[in-house]
Coordinates of C-alpha atoms in Angstrom, one line a residue:
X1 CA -2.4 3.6 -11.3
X2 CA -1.2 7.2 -12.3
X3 CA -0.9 9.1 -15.2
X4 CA 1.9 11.6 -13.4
X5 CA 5.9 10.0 -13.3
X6 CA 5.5 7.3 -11.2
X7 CA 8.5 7.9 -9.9
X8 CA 8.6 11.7 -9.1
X9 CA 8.9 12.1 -5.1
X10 CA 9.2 9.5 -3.3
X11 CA 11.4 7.5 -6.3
X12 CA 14.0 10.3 -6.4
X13 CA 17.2 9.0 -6.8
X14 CA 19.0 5.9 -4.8
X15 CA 21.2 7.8 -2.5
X16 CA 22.3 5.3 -0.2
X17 CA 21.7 1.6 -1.4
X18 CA 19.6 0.0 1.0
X19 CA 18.9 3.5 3.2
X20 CA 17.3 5.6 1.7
X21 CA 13.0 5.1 1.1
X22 CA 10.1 6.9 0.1
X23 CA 6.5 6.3 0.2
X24 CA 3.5 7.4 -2.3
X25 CA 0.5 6.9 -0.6
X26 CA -2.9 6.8 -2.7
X27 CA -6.3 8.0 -0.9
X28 CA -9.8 8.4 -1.9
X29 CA -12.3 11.3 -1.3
X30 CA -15.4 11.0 -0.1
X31 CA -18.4 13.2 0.6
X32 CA -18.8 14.3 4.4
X33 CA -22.7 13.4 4.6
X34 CA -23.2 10.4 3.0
X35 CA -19.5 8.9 2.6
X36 CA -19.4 8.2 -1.2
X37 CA -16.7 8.6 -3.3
X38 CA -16.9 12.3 -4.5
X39 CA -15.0 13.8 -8.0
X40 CA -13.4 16.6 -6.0
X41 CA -9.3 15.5 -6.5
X42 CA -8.8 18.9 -8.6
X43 CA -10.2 21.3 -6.0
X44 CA -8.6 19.2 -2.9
X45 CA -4.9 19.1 -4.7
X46 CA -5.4 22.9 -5.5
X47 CA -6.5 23.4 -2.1
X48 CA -3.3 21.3 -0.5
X49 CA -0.4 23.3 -2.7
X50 CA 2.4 23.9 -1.8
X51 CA 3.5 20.6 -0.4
X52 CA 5.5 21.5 2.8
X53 CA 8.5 19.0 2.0
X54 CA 8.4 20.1 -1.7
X55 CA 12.0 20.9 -1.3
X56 CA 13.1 17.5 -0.5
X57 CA 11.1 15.9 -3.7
X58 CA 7.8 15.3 -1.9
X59 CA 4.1 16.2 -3.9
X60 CA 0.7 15.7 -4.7
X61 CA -0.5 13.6 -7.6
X62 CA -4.0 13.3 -9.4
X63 CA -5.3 9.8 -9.7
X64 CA -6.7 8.3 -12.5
X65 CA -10.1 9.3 -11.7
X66 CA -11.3 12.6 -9.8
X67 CA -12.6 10.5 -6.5
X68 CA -8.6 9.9 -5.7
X69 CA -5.1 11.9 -4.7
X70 CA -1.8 10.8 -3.8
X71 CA 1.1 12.2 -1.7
X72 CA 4.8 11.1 -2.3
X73 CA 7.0 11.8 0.1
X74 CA 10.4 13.2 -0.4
X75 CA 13.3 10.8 0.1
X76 CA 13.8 9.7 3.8
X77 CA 16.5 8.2 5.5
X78 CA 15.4 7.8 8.6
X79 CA 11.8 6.5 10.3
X80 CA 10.9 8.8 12.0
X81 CA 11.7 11.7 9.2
X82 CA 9.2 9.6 7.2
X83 CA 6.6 9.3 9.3
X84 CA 6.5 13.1 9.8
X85 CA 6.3 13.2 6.1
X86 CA 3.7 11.1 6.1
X87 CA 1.4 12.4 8.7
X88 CA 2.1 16.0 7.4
X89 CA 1.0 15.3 4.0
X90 CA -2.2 13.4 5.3
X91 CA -2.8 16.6 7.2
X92 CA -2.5 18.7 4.6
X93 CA -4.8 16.5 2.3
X94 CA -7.6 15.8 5.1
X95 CA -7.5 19.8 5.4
X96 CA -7.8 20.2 1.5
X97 CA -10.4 17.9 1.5
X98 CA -12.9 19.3 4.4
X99 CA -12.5 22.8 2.6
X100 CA -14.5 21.1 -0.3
X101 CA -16.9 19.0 1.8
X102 CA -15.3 16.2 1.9
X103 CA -13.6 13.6 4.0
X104 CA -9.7 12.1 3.1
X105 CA -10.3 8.3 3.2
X106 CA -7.0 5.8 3.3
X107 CA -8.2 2.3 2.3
X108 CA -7.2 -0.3 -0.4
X109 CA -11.5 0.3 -2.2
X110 CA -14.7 2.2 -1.1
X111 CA -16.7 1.0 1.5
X112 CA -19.8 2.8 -0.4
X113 CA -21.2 2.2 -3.5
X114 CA -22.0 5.1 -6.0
X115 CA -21.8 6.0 -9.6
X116 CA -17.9 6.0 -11.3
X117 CA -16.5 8.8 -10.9
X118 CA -15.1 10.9 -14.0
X119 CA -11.6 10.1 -14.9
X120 CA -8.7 13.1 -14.2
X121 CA -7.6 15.4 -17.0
X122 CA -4.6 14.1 -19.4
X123 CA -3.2 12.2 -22.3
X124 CA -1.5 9.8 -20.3
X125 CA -5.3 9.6 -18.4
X126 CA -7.0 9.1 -21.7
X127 CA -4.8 6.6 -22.9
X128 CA -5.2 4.1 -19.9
X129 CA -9.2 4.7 -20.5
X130 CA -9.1 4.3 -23.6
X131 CA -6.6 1.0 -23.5
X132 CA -8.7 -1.0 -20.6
X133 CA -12.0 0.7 -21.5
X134 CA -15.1 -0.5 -18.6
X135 CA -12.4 -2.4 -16.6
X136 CA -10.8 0.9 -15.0
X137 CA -14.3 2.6 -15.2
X138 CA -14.6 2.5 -11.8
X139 CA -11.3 1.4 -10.2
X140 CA -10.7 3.0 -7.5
X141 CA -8.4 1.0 -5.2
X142 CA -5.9 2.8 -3.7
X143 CA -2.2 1.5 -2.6
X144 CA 0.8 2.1 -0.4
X145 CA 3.8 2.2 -2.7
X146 CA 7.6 1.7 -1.1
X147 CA 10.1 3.0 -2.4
X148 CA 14.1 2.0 -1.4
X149 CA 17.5 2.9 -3.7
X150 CA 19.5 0.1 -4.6
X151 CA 22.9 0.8 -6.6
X152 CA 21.4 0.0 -10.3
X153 CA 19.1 -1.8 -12.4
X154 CA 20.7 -5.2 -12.6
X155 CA 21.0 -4.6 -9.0
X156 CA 16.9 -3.7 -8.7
X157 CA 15.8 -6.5 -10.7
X158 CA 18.1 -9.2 -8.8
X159 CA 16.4 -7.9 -5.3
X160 CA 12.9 -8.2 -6.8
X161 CA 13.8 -12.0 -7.5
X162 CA 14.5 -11.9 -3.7
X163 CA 11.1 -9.8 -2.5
X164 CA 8.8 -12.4 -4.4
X165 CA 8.3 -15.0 -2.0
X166 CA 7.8 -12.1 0.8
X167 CA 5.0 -10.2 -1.0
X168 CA 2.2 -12.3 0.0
X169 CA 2.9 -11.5 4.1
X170 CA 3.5 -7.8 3.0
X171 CA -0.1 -8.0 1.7
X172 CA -1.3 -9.5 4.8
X173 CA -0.5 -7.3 7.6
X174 CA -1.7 -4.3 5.3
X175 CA -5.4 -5.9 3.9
X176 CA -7.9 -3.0 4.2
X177 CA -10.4 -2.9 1.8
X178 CA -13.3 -5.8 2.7
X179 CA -15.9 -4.1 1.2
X180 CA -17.4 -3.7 -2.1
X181 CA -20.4 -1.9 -3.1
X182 CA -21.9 -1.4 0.3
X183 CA -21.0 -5.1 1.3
X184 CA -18.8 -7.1 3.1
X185 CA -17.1 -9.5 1.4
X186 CA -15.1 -12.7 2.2
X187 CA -11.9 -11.5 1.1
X188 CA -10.1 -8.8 3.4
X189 CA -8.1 -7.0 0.2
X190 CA -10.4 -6.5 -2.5
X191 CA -7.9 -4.3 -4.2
X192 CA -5.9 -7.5 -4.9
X193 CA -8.7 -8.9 -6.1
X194 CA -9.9 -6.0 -8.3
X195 CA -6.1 -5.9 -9.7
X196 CA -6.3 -9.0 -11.0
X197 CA -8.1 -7.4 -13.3
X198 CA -4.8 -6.8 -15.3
X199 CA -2.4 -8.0 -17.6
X200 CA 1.0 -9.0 -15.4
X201 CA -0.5 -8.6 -12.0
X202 CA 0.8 -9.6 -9.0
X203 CA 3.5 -11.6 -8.5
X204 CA 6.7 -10.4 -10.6
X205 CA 7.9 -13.3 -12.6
X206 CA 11.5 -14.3 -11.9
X207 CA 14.0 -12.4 -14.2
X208 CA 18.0 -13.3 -14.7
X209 CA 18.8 -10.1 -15.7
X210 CA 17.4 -6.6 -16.4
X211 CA 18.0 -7.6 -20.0
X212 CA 15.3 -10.3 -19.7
X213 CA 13.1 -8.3 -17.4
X214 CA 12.8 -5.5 -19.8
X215 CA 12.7 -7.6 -22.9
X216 CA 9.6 -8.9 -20.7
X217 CA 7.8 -5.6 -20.6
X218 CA 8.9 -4.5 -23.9
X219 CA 6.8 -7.7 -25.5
X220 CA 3.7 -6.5 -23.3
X221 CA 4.1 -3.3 -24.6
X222 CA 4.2 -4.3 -28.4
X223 CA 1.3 -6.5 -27.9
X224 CA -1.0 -3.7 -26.7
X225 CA -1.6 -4.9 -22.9
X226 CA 0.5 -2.2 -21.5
X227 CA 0.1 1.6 -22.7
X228 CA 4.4 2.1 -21.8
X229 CA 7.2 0.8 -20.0
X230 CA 6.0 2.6 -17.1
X231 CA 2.5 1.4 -16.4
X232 CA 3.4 -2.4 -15.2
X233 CA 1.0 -3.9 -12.7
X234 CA 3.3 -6.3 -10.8
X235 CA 3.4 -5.9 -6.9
X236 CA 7.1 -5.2 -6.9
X237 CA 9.4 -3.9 -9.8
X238 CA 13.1 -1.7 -10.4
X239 CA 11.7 1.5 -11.2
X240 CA 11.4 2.6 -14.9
X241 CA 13.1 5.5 -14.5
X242 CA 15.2 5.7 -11.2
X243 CA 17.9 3.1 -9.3
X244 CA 15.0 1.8 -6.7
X245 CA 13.0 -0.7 -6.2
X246 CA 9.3 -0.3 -5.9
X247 CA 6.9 -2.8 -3.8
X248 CA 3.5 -1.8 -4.4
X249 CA 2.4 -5.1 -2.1
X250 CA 0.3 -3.2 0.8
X251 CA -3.5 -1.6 0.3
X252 CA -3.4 1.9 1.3
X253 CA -2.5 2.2 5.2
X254 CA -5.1 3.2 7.6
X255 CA -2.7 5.0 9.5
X256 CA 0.3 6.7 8.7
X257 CA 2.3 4.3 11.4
X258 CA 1.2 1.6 9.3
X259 CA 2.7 2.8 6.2
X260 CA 5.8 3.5 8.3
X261 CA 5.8 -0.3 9.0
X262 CA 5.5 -1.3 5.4
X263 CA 8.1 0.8 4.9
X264 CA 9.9 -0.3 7.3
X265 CA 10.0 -3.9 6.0
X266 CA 10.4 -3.4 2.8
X267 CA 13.4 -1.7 3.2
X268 CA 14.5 -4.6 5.7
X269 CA 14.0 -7.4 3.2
X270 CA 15.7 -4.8 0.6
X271 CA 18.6 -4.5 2.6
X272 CA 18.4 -9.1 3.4
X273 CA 18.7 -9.8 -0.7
X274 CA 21.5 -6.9 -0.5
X275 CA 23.4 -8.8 1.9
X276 CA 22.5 -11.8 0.3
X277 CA 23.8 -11.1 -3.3
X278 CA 26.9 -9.3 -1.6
X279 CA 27.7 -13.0 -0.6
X280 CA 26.6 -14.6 -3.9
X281 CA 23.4 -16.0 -2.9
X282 CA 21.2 -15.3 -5.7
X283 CA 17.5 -15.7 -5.2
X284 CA 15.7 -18.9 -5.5
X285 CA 13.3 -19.4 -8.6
X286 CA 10.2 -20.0 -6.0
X287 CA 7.3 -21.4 -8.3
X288 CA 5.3 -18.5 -9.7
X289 CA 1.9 -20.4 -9.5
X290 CA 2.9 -20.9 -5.7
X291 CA 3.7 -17.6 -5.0
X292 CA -0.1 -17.0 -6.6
X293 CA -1.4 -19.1 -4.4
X294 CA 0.1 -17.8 -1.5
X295 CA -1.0 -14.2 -2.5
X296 CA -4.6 -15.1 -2.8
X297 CA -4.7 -16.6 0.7
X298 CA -3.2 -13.4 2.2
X299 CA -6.0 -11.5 -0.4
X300 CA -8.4 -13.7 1.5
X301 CA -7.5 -14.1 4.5
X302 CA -5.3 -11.4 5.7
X303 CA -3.4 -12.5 9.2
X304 CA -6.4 -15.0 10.2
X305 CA -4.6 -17.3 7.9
X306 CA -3.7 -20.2 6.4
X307 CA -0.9 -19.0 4.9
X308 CA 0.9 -20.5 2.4
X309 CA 4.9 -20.8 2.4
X310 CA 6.6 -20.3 -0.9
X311 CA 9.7 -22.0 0.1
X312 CA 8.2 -25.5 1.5
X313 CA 4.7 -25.0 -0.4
X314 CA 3.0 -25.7 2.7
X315 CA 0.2 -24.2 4.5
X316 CA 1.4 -22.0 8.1
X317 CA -0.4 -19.6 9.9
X318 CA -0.2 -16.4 8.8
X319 CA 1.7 -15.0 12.1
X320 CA 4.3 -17.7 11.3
X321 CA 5.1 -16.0 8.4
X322 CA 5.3 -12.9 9.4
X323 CA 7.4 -14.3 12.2
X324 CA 9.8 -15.5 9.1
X325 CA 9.5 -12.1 8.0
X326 CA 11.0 -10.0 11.0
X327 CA 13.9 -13.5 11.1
X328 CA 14.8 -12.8 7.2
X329 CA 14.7 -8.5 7.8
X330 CA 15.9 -8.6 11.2
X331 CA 19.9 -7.9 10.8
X332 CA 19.2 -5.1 8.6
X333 CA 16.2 -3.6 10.4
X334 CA 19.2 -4.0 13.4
X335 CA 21.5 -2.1 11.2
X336 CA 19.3 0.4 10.8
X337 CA 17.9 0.9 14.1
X338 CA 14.7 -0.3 13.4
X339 CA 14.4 -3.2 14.7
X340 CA 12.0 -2.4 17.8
X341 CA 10.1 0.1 16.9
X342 CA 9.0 -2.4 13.6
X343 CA 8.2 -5.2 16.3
X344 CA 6.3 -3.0 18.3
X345 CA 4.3 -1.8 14.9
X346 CA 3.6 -5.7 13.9
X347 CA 2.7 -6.3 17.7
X348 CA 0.5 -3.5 17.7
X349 CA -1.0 -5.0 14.2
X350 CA -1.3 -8.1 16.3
X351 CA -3.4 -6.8 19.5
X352 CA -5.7 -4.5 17.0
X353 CA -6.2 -6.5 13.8
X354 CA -5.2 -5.4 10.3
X355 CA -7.0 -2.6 8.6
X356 CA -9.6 -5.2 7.4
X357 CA -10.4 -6.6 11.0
X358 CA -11.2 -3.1 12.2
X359 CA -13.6 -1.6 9.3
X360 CA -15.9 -5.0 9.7
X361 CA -15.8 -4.3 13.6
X362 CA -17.2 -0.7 13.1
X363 CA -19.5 -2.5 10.3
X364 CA -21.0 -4.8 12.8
X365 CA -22.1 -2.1 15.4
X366 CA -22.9 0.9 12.8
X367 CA -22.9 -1.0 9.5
X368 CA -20.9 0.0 6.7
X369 CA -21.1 4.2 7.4
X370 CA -19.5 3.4 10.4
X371 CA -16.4 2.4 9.1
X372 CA -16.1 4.8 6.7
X373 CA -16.1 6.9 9.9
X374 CA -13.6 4.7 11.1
X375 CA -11.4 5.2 8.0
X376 CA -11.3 8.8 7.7
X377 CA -10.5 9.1 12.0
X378 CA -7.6 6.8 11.4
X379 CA -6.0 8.7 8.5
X380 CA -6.1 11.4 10.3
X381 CA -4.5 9.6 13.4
X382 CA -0.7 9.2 14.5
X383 CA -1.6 5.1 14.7
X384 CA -0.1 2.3 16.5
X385 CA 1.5 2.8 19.9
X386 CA 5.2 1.8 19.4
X387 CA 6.4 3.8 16.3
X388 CA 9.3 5.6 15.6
X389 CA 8.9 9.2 17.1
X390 CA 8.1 12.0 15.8
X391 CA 10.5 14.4 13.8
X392 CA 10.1 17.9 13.9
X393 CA 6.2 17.2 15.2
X394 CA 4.0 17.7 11.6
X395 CA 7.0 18.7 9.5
X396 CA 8.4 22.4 8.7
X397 CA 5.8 24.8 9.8
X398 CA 3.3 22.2 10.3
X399 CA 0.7 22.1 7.9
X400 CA -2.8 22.5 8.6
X401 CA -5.0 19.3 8.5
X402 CA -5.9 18.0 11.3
X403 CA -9.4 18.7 13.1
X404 CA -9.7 18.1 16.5
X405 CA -9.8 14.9 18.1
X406 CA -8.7 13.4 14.9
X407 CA -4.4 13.5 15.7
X408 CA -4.5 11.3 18.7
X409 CA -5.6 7.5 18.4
X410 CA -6.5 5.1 16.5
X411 CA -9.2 3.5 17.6
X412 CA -11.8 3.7 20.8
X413 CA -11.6 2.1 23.8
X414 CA -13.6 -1.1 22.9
X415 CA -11.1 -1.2 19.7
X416 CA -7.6 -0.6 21.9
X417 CA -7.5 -4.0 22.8
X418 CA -9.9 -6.1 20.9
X419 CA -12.1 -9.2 21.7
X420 CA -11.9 -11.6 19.2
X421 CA -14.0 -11.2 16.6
X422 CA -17.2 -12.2 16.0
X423 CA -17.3 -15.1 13.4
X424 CA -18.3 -13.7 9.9
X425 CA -21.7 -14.6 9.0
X426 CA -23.0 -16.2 5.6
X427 CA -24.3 -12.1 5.0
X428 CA -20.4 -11.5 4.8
X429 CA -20.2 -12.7 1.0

């Protein structure tokens, strides 16, 4: 939730239909000793100018409040082009952030409690504080935006008819905020669950045209619920400004690989409805209160399952659907030569666990500290074995960010290859 244009950087344009993708990428700060959010977003974005693919659209972003930043890449074309993005800018950011004694955090909420942080400097910023008041006090979960360019708005808002019934798996294999307030709790995206907060939130209600979809916002607009046409809350939407479509579905990733793999399939089932409406297949109306459903079981669950199917409003497991997923995004994930390096990403999800899985595993043998430790290794980290390669290394003269031992890995030995995990006790609430 920014007060910047939501669609500066990684929004830029539409280029190619279907090709061409961006990613904005939302973090939290957190002090180095103790691990709780910290108001430092000013002196870290000050700290991490210029942004090294500045040239190509990419920046830094304040955050509503001063405990979060965000970095938008530039547009990409290409995987392995946006992963270097990606890692470069979490360099640069992790860098910013020790230089005022803290720690660059990527999860969907805090893992610590603490006092709310003070909200960043600007109208637009006082105007969402002032609209939603104690509710965005202390909201601080944090996102993994995807950007792709479609052809035009009628165009946008027919693919988002498409993405609805596919945002609930999206959600899955990204959930990584379990905590709140010190505490485990039973859902493994609490940032869903803290979005619900607002008016229009998650799934997009199905729209015939962009006529209807922006008569839509224009009503929650006039009634006071939304402080522009900008500021919408639904999990994807055509950008208000540019010829994309924007899936804000996944908490932020743990590692930048894991980004790259939203990325990746959001562009995949992009370029599926593409196909689909080149043929005349327009999208199904899929019940909304289904599709509700079936995003509060991936909320909940994440990939443990049950899942719920949209299209046969029956319970699967949650690696069934993403199954369906790579089947419905496979041709164009083939098209773009994606294909493998996205299965091995979701296999590598598979063998680790989701964001989620991990930060209770460090919980259980450090307690919550621990995965905060676990959070800020992994942003710093390259990520899953089996993504695209690297491009250019870091990026054009490769930013500093890094520390050492912090740009190889993900996780430990114990973590490579997991044991199952340990049931979660009634403490887990």
């Amino acid at each position: 939730m920014g007060g910047h244009d939501a669609d500066a950087g990684a929004g830029g344009g539409a280029g190619e239909p279907g090709v061409t993708l961006g990613v904005e990428e939302e973090f939290l700060l957190v002090d180095a000793q103790s691990g709780v959010c910290v108001p430092h977003a000013e002196r870290v974005l000050a700290e991490a100018e210029p942004h090294p693919w500045r040239a190509s659209g990419a920046a830094f972003h304040a955050e509503l409040l001063t405990s979060q930043v965000e970095a938008a890449t530039g547009v990409c074309r290409d995987l392995a082009g946006l992963r270097a993005q990606l890692r470069g800018s979490r360099a640069r950011l992790a860098g910013a952030a020790r230089a005022a004694g803290a720690r660059l955090v990527s999860a969907g909420a805090p893992v610590l409690g603490g006092p709310p942080p003070p909200p960043a400097a600007g109208d637009r910023f006082a105007a969402i504080m002032e609209a939603y008041g104690e509710v965005v006090e202390d909201y601080q979960a944090c996102g993994c935006h995807v950007h792709v360019g479609v052809a035009d708005r009628e165009t946008a808002v027919a693919v988002v008819n498409h993405l609805r019934p596919w945002l609930p798996v999206l959600v899955a294999l990204s959930v990584n905020s379990p905590f709140g307030h010190g505490r485990a709790g039973r859902h493994d995206s609490r940032r869903i669950v803290e979005m619900a907060r607002f008016p229009g939130a998650g799934t997009p209600p199905f729209s015939a045209s962009a006529a209807e979809y922006d008569g839509r916002v224009a009503a929650l607009v006039e009634a006071g619920v939304l402080v522009d046409e900008a500021m919408s809350f639904w999990l994807a939407r055509p950008s208000p400004r540019w010829p994309t479509v924007e899936v804000r579905a996944a908490d932020a990733a743990a590692t930048a690989d894991e980004a790259v793999l939203q990325a990746a399939l959001v562009r995949g089932l992009v370029g599926a409805a593409l196909a689909d409406l080149a043929g005349g297949r327009e999208a199904a109306p899929v019940d909304g209160q289904v599709c509700a459903a079936a995003l509060w079981n991936a909320a909940r669950h994440g990939m443990a399952g049950p899942a719920l199917d949209p299209f046969t409003r029956r319970a699967v497991p949650a690696w069934r659907r993403a199954e369906d997923l790579l089947t419905r995004a496979g041709p164009s994930l083939a098209e773009t030569g994606d294909l493998a390096a996205v299965v091995a990403l979701v296999e590598g999800v598979r063998r680790a666990g989701t964001g989620a899985d991990r930060q209770r595993r460090a919980a259980r043998r450090g307690g919550p500290r621990a995965a905060v430790d676990l959070l800020a290794r992994q942003t710093g980290s390259g990520g899953l074995a089996g993504g695209p390669p690297d491009a250019a290394a870091d990026g054009p003269g490769r930013p500093a960010g890094a520390a050492p031992g912090e740009e190889s890995g993900v996780w430990d030995a114990c973590e490579r290859v997991p044991q199952p995990d340990i049931p979660r006790t009634t403490e887990e609430t």
